[in-house]
Amino acid sequence: MADDTSNIDVLNSTAKSQLLTIIERIDRLEQDKEAVTGDLKEVYAEAKGNGFDTKIIRKVIRIRKQDRAKRQEEAALVDLYMHAIGDY
Amino acid sequence: MADDTSNIDVLNSTAKSQLLTIIERIDRLEQDKEAVTGDLKEVYAEAKGNGFDTKIIRKVIRIRKQDRAKRQEEAALVDLYMHAIGDY
């Protein structure tokens, strides 16, 4: 047999196309990520150009993120407790 | 004077709206980045579920990226040399 099944280490055609799709999807997502990272750099450069301290902006972003996470956590707990007492 | 200009450390309304826009844009981009990161995780999880070794997939992605960068660099140099000899 000369086809793929002659060697257990060779991928069959299903696996091949699965792998190709996976690699292509990752490639595209990595490119998306790079684009977003580039956009972020641009915004920070613009902020700097407008005279803002980007270190402080990064801190503000971080604080807002923490606050948001905390608010979401609290909301989830309120929801949980409300459900627990049958009051929803 | 009771308005913003009474204190040099207080942002004027233009700066305020600039800052708000900047913060909002960064927030949106950070969310985009998180979404892409989540999508990437999903693809890798799917790859693993299909029996692929994700460590190897990461290596393949890295190799392809290096190759792409090299090809682009080479193409740029070819272009540069072609222009240098007036042959474009």
Coordinates of N, CA and C in Angstrom, one line a residue:
Chain A
M1 N 0.8 -1.2 0.0 CA 0.0 0.0 0.0 C 0.9 1.3 0.0
A2 N 0.6 2.1 -0.9 CA 1.4 3.3 -1.0 C 0.6 4.6 -0.5
D3 N -0.6 4.3 0.0 CA -1.3 5.5 0.5 C -0.9 5.8 1.9
D4 N -1.6 6.9 2.5 CA -1.2 7.4 3.8 C -1.3 6.3 4.9
T5 N -2.2 5.4 4.8 CA -2.4 4.4 5.9 C -1.2 3.5 6.0
S6 N -0.3 3.5 5.1 CA 0.9 2.6 5.2 C 1.8 3.0 6.3
N7 N 1.6 4.3 6.8 CA 2.5 4.7 7.9 C 1.6 5.4 9.0
I8 N 1.7 4.9 10.2 CA 0.8 5.4 11.2 C 1.1 6.9 11.6
D9 N 2.3 7.3 11.2 CA 2.7 8.7 11.5 C 2.3 9.7 10.5
V10 N 1.7 9.2 9.4 CA 1.3 10.1 8.3 C -0.2 10.4 8.6
L11 N -0.5 11.7 8.5 CA -1.9 12.1 8.7 C -2.8 11.7 7.5
N12 N -4.0 11.2 7.9 CA -4.9 10.9 6.8 C -5.5 12.2 6.2
S13 N -6.3 12.1 5.2 CA -6.7 13.3 4.5 C -7.7 14.1 5.4
T14 N -8.5 13.5 6.2 CA -9.3 14.2 7.2 C -8.5 15.0 8.1
A15 N -7.5 14.4 8.7 CA -6.6 15.1 9.7 C -5.9 16.2 9.0
K16 N -5.4 15.9 7.8 CA -4.7 17.0 7.0 C -5.5 18.2 6.8
S17 N -6.8 18.0 6.4 CA -7.6 19.2 6.2 C -8.0 19.9 7.5
Q18 N -8.2 19.1 8.5 CA -8.4 19.6 9.9 C -7.3 20.5 10.3
L19 N -6.1 20.0 10.1 CA -4.8 20.7 10.5 C -4.7 22.0 9.8
L20 N -4.9 21.9 8.4 CA -4.8 23.1 7.6 C -5.8 24.2 8.0
T21 N -7.0 23.8 8.3 CA -8.0 24.7 8.8 C -7.6 25.4 10.1
I22 N -7.1 24.5 11.0 CA -6.7 25.0 12.3 C -5.6 26.0 12.2
I23 N -4.6 25.7 11.4 CA -3.4 26.6 11.2 C -3.9 27.9 10.5
E24 N -4.7 27.8 9.6 CA -5.2 29.0 8.9 C -6.0 29.9 9.8
R25 N -6.8 29.3 10.7 CA -7.6 30.0 11.6 C -6.7 30.7 12.6
I26 N -5.7 30.0 13.1 CA -4.7 30.6 14.1 C -4.0 31.8 13.4
D27 N -3.6 31.5 12.2 CA -2.9 32.6 11.5 C -3.7 33.9 11.4
R28 N -4.9 33.7 11.0 CA -5.8 34.8 10.9 C -6.0 35.5 12.2
L29 N -6.2 34.7 13.3 CA -6.4 35.3 14.6 C -5.2 36.0 15.1
E30 N -4.0 35.5 14.8 CA -2.7 36.1 15.2 C -2.6 37.4 14.5
Q31 N -3.0 37.5 13.2 CA -3.0 38.7 12.4 C -3.9 39.7 13.0
D32 N -5.1 39.3 13.4 CA -6.1 40.2 14.1 C -5.5 40.8 15.3
K33 N -4.8 39.9 16.1 CA -4.3 40.3 17.4 C -3.2 41.4 17.1
E34 N -2.3 41.1 16.1 CA -1.3 42.1 15.8 C -1.9 43.4 15.3
A35 N -3.0 43.3 14.6 CA -3.7 44.6 14.1 C -4.2 45.4 15.3
V36 N -4.8 44.7 16.3 CA -5.3 45.3 17.5 C -4.2 45.9 18.3
T37 N -3.1 45.2 18.4 CA -1.9 45.7 19.1 C -1.4 46.9 18.5
G38 N -1.4 46.9 17.1 CA -0.9 48.1 16.4 C -1.8 49.3 16.6
D39 N -3.2 49.0 16.6 CA -4.1 50.1 16.9 C -3.9 50.7 18.3
L40 N -3.7 49.8 19.2 CA -3.5 50.3 20.6 C -2.3 51.2 20.7
K41 N -1.2 50.8 20.0 CA 0.0 51.6 20.0 C -0.3 53.0 19.4
E42 N -1.1 53.0 18.3 CA -1.4 54.2 17.7 C -2.2 55.1 18.6
V43 N -3.2 54.6 19.3 CA -4.0 55.4 20.3 C -3.1 56.0 21.4
Y44 N -2.2 55.1 21.9 CA -1.3 55.6 22.9 C -0.3 56.7 22.4
A45 N 0.1 56.5 21.1 CA 1.0 57.5 20.5 C 0.2 58.9 20.4
E46 N -1.1 58.7 20.0 CA -1.9 59.9 19.8 C -2.1 60.6 21.1
A47 N -2.4 59.8 22.2 CA -2.6 60.3 23.5 C -1.3 61.1 23.9
K48 N -0.2 60.5 23.7 CA 1.1 61.2 24.0 C 1.2 62.5 23.2
G49 N 0.9 62.4 22.0 CA 0.9 63.6 21.1 C 0.0 64.7 21.6
N50 N -1.1 64.3 22.3 CA -2.0 65.3 22.8 C -1.6 65.8 24.2
G51 N -0.4 65.3 24.6 CA 0.2 65.8 25.9 C -0.2 65.0 27.1
F52 N -0.9 63.8 26.9 CA -1.3 63.0 28.1 C -0.1 62.1 28.5
D53 N -0.1 61.8 29.7 CA 0.9 60.8 30.3 C 0.4 59.4 30.1
T54 N 1.0 58.7 29.2 CA 0.5 57.4 28.8 C 0.6 56.3 30.0
K55 N 1.6 56.6 30.8 CA 1.7 55.7 32.0 C 0.5 55.8 32.9
I56 N 0.0 57.0 33.1 CA -1.2 57.3 33.9 C -2.4 56.7 33.2
I57 N -2.5 56.9 31.9 CA -3.6 56.3 31.1 C -3.7 54.8 31.3
R58 N -2.5 54.1 31.2 CA -2.5 52.7 31.4 C -3.0 52.3 32.8
K59 N -2.6 53.1 33.8 CA -3.1 52.9 35.2 C -4.7 53.1 35.2
V60 N -5.2 54.1 34.6 CA -6.6 54.4 34.6 C -7.3 53.2 33.9
I61 N -6.8 52.7 32.8 CA -7.4 51.5 32.1 C -7.4 50.3 33.1
R62 N -6.3 50.1 33.8 CA -6.2 49.0 34.7 C -7.2 49.1 35.8
I63 N -7.3 50.3 36.4 CA -8.3 50.5 37.5 C -9.7 50.3 37.1
R64 N -10.0 50.8 35.9 CA -11.4 50.6 35.4 C -11.7 49.2 35.1
K65 N -10.7 48.4 34.7 CA -10.9 47.0 34.4 C -11.1 46.2 35.7
Q66 N -10.3 46.6 36.7 CA -10.5 45.9 38.1 C -11.9 46.2 38.6
D67 N -12.3 47.5 38.5 CA -13.6 48.0 39.0 C -14.7 47.2 38.3
R68 N -14.5 47.1 37.0 CA -15.6 46.4 36.2 C -15.7 44.9 36.6
A69 N -14.5 44.3 36.8 CA -14.5 42.9 37.2 C -15.1 42.7 38.6
K70 N -14.9 43.7 39.5 CA -15.4 43.6 40.8 C -17.0 43.8 40.8
R71 N -17.4 44.8 40.0 CA -18.8 45.0 39.8 C -19.5 43.8 39.3
Q72 N -18.9 43.1 38.3 CA -19.5 41.9 37.7 C -19.6 40.8 38.7
E73 N -18.5 40.7 39.5 CA -18.4 39.6 40.5 C -19.6 39.9 41.5
E74 N -19.7 41.1 41.9 CA -20.7 41.5 42.9 C -22.1 41.2 42.4
A75 N -22.3 41.6 41.1 CA -23.6 41.3 40.5 C -23.9 39.8 40.4
A76 N -22.9 39.1 40.1 CA -23.1 37.6 40.0 C -23.5 37.0 41.4
L77 N -22.8 37.6 42.5 CA -23.1 37.1 43.8 C -24.5 37.5 44.3
V78 N -24.9 38.7 43.9 CA -26.3 39.2 44.2 C -27.3 38.3 43.6
D79 N -27.0 38.0 42.3 CA -27.9 37.1 41.6 C -27.9 35.7 42.2
L80 N -26.8 35.2 42.6 CA -26.7 33.9 43.3 C -27.5 33.8 44.6
Y81 N -27.3 34.9 45.4 CA -28.0 34.9 46.7 C -29.5 35.1 46.5
M82 N -29.9 35.9 45.5 CA -31.3 36.1 45.2 C -32.0 34.8 44.8
H83 N -31.2 34.1 43.9 CA -31.7 32.8 43.5 C -31.8 31.8 44.7
A84 N -30.8 31.9 45.6 CA -30.7 31.0 46.7 C -32.0 31.1 47.6
I85 N -32.4 32.4 47.7 CA -33.6 32.6 48.6 C -34.9 32.5 47.8
G86 N -34.8 32.1 46.6 CA -36.0 31.9 45.7 C -36.6 33.2 45.3
D87 N -35.9 34.3 45.4 CA -36.4 35.6 45.1 C -35.8 36.2 43.8
Y88 N -36.3 35.6 42.7 CA -35.8 36.1 41.4 C -36.9 36.2 40.4
Chain B
M1 N -12.3 83.2 39.8 CA -12.8 82.3 38.8 C -13.0 80.9 39.3
A2 N -14.2 80.5 39.0 CA -14.6 79.2 39.5 C -14.5 78.1 38.4
D3 N -14.1 78.5 37.2 CA -14.1 77.4 36.2 C -12.8 76.7 36.2
D4 N -12.6 75.8 35.2 CA -11.5 74.9 35.1 C -10.1 75.6 35.1
T5 N -10.2 76.8 34.4 CA -8.9 77.4 34.2 C -8.3 78.0 35.5
S6 N -9.0 77.9 36.6 CA -8.5 78.4 37.9 C -7.4 77.5 38.4
N7 N -7.3 76.3 37.9 CA -6.3 75.4 38.3 C -5.6 74.8 37.1
I8 N -4.3 75.0 37.1 CA -3.5 74.5 35.9 C -3.6 73.0 35.8
D9 N -3.8 72.3 36.9 CA -3.8 70.8 36.9 C -5.2 70.2 36.5
V10 N -6.1 71.1 36.3 CA -7.5 70.7 35.9 C -7.5 70.7 34.4
L11 N -8.1 69.6 33.8 CA -8.1 69.5 32.3 C -9.2 70.4 31.8
N12 N -9.0 71.1 30.7 CA -10.0 71.9 30.1 C -11.0 71.0 29.4
S13 N -12.1 71.5 28.9 CA -13.1 70.6 28.3 C -12.6 69.9 27.1
T14 N -11.8 70.5 26.3 CA -11.2 69.9 25.1 C -10.4 68.6 25.5
A15 N -9.5 68.9 26.5 CA -8.7 67.8 27.0 C -9.5 66.7 27.6
K16 N -10.6 67.1 28.3 CA -11.4 66.1 28.9 C -12.1 65.2 27.9
S17 N -12.6 65.8 26.8 CA -13.3 65.0 25.8 C -12.3 64.1 25.0
Q18 N -11.0 64.7 24.8 CA -10.0 63.9 24.2 C -9.7 62.7 25.0
L19 N -9.5 62.9 26.3 CA -9.1 61.8 27.2 C -10.2 60.8 27.2
L20 N -11.5 61.2 27.3 CA -12.6 60.2 27.4 C -12.6 59.4 26.1
T21 N -12.4 60.0 24.9 CA -12.3 59.3 23.7 C -11.2 58.3 23.6
I22 N -10.0 58.7 24.1 CA -8.9 57.9 24.1 C -9.1 56.6 25.0
I23 N -9.6 56.9 26.2 CA -9.9 55.8 27.2 C -10.9 54.8 26.6
E24 N -12.0 55.4 26.0 CA -13.0 54.5 25.4 C -12.4 53.7 24.2
R25 N -11.6 54.3 23.4 CA -11.0 53.5 22.3 C -10.1 52.4 22.8
I26 N -9.3 52.8 23.8 CA -8.4 51.7 24.4 C -9.2 50.6 25.0
D27 N -10.3 51.0 25.7 CA -11.2 49.9 26.3 C -11.7 49.0 25.2
R28 N -12.2 49.6 24.1 CA -12.8 48.8 23.0 C -11.7 47.9 22.5
L29 N -10.5 48.4 22.2 CA -9.4 47.6 21.6 C -9.0 46.5 22.6
E30 N -8.9 46.8 23.9 CA -8.6 45.8 24.8 C -9.6 44.6 24.8
Q31 N -10.9 45.0 24.7 CA -11.9 44.0 24.6 C -11.8 43.2 23.3
D32 N -11.4 43.8 22.2 CA -11.2 43.1 21.0 C -10.0 42.1 21.1
K33 N -9.0 42.6 21.8 CA -7.8 41.8 22.0 C -8.2 40.5 22.9
E34 N -9.0 40.8 23.9 CA -9.4 39.6 24.8 C -10.3 38.7 24.0
A35 N -11.1 39.2 23.1 CA -12.0 38.3 22.3 C -11.1 37.5 21.4
V36 N -10.1 38.1 20.7 CA -9.2 37.3 19.9 C -8.4 36.2 20.6
T37 N -8.0 36.6 21.8 CA -7.2 35.7 22.7 C -8.1 34.5 23.0
G38 N -9.4 34.8 23.3 CA -10.4 33.8 23.6 C -10.6 32.8 22.5
D39 N -10.7 33.4 21.3 CA -10.9 32.7 20.0 C -9.7 31.7 19.8
L40 N -8.5 32.3 20.0 CA -7.3 31.5 19.9 C -7.3 30.3 20.8
K41 N -7.7 30.5 22.0 CA -7.7 29.5 23.0 C -8.7 28.4 22.6
E42 N -9.8 28.8 22.0 CA -10.8 27.9 21.5 C -10.3 27.0 20.4
V43 N -9.6 27.6 19.4 CA -9.0 26.9 18.3 C -8.0 25.9 18.8
Y44 N -7.2 26.3 19.8 CA -6.2 25.3 20.3 C -6.9 24.2 21.0
A45 N -7.9 24.5 21.8 CA -8.7 23.5 22.5 C -9.3 22.5 21.5
E46 N -9.8 23.1 20.4 CA -10.4 22.2 19.4 C -9.3 21.3 18.7
A47 N -8.2 21.9 18.5 CA -7.1 21.1 17.9 C -6.7 20.0 18.8
K48 N -6.6 20.3 20.1 CA -6.3 19.3 21.1 C -7.4 18.2 21.1
G49 N -8.6 18.6 21.0 CA -9.7 17.7 21.0 C -9.7 16.8 19.8
N50 N -9.1 17.3 18.7 CA -9.0 16.5 17.4 C -7.7 15.6 17.5
G51 N -7.0 15.6 18.6 CA -5.9 14.8 18.7 C -4.5 15.4 18.3
F52 N -4.5 16.7 18.0 CA -3.3 17.3 17.6 C -2.5 17.8 18.8
D53 N -1.1 17.8 18.7 CA -0.3 18.2 19.7 C -0.1 19.7 19.6
T54 N -0.7 20.5 20.5 CA -0.8 22.0 20.3 C 0.6 22.6 20.5
K55 N 1.5 21.9 21.2 CA 2.9 22.5 21.3 C 3.5 22.5 19.9
I56 N 3.3 21.4 19.1 CA 3.8 21.3 17.8 C 3.1 22.4 16.9
I57 N 1.8 22.5 17.0 CA 1.1 23.5 16.2 C 1.7 24.9 16.5
R58 N 2.0 25.2 17.8 CA 2.5 26.5 18.1 C 3.9 26.7 17.4
K59 N 4.7 25.6 17.3 CA 6.0 25.7 16.6 C 5.8 25.9 15.2
V60 N 4.8 25.2 14.6 CA 4.5 25.4 13.1 C 4.1 26.8 12.8
I61 N 3.3 27.4 13.7 CA 2.8 28.8 13.5 C 4.0 29.7 13.6
R62 N 4.9 29.5 14.5 CA 6.1 30.3 14.7 C 7.0 30.2 13.5
I63 N 7.2 29.0 13.0 CA 8.1 28.8 11.8 C 7.5 29.5 10.6
R64 N 6.2 29.4 10.4 CA 5.6 30.0 9.3 C 5.7 31.5 9.3
K65 N 5.6 32.1 10.6 CA 5.7 33.5 10.8 C 7.1 34.0 10.4
Q66 N 8.1 33.2 10.9 CA 9.5 33.6 10.6 C 9.8 33.5 9.1
D67 N 9.3 32.5 8.5 CA 9.4 32.3 7.0 C 8.8 33.5 6.3
R68 N 7.6 33.9 6.8 CA 6.9 35.0 6.1 C 7.7 36.3 6.3
A69 N 8.2 36.5 7.5 CA 9.0 37.7 7.7 C 10.2 37.8 6.9
K70 N 10.8 36.6 6.7 CA 12.0 36.5 5.9 C 11.7 36.8 4.4
R71 N 10.6 36.2 4.0 CA 10.2 36.4 2.6 C 9.9 37.8 2.3
Q72 N 9.2 38.5 3.3 CA 8.9 39.9 3.1 C 10.2 40.8 3.1
E73 N 11.1 40.4 4.0 CA 12.4 41.1 4.1 C 13.1 41.0 2.7
E74 N 13.2 39.8 2.2 CA 13.8 39.5 1.0 C 13.2 40.3 -0.2
A75 N 11.9 40.3 -0.2 CA 11.1 41.0 -1.3 C 11.4 42.5 -1.2
A76 N 11.5 43.0 0.0 CA 11.8 44.4 0.2 C 13.2 44.7 -0.3
L77 N 14.1 43.8 0.0 CA 15.5 44.1 -0.5 C 15.6 44.0 -2.0
V78 N 14.9 43.0 -2.6 CA 14.9 42.9 -4.0 C 14.4 44.2 -4.6
D79 N 13.3 44.7 -4.0 CA 12.7 45.9 -4.5 C 13.7 47.1 -4.4
L80 N 14.4 47.1 -3.2 CA 15.4 48.2 -3.0 C 16.5 48.2 -4.0
Y81 N 17.0 47.0 -4.3 CA 18.1 46.8 -5.2 C 17.7 47.2 -6.6
M82 N 16.5 46.7 -7.0 CA 15.9 47.0 -8.3 C 15.8 48.5 -8.5
H83 N 15.3 49.2 -7.5 CA 15.1 50.6 -7.6 C 16.5 51.3 -7.7
A84 N 17.5 50.7 -6.9 CA 18.8 51.3 -6.9 C 19.5 51.3 -8.2
I85 N 19.2 50.3 -9.0 CA 19.8 50.2 -10.4 C 18.8 50.8 -11.4
G86 N 17.8 51.4 -10.9 CA 16.8 52.1 -11.9 C 16.0 51.1 -12.7
D87 N 15.9 49.9 -12.3 CA 15.2 48.9 -13.0 C 13.9 48.5 -12.3
Y88 N 12.9 49.4 -12.4 CA 11.6 49.1 -11.8 C 10.5 49.5 -12.6

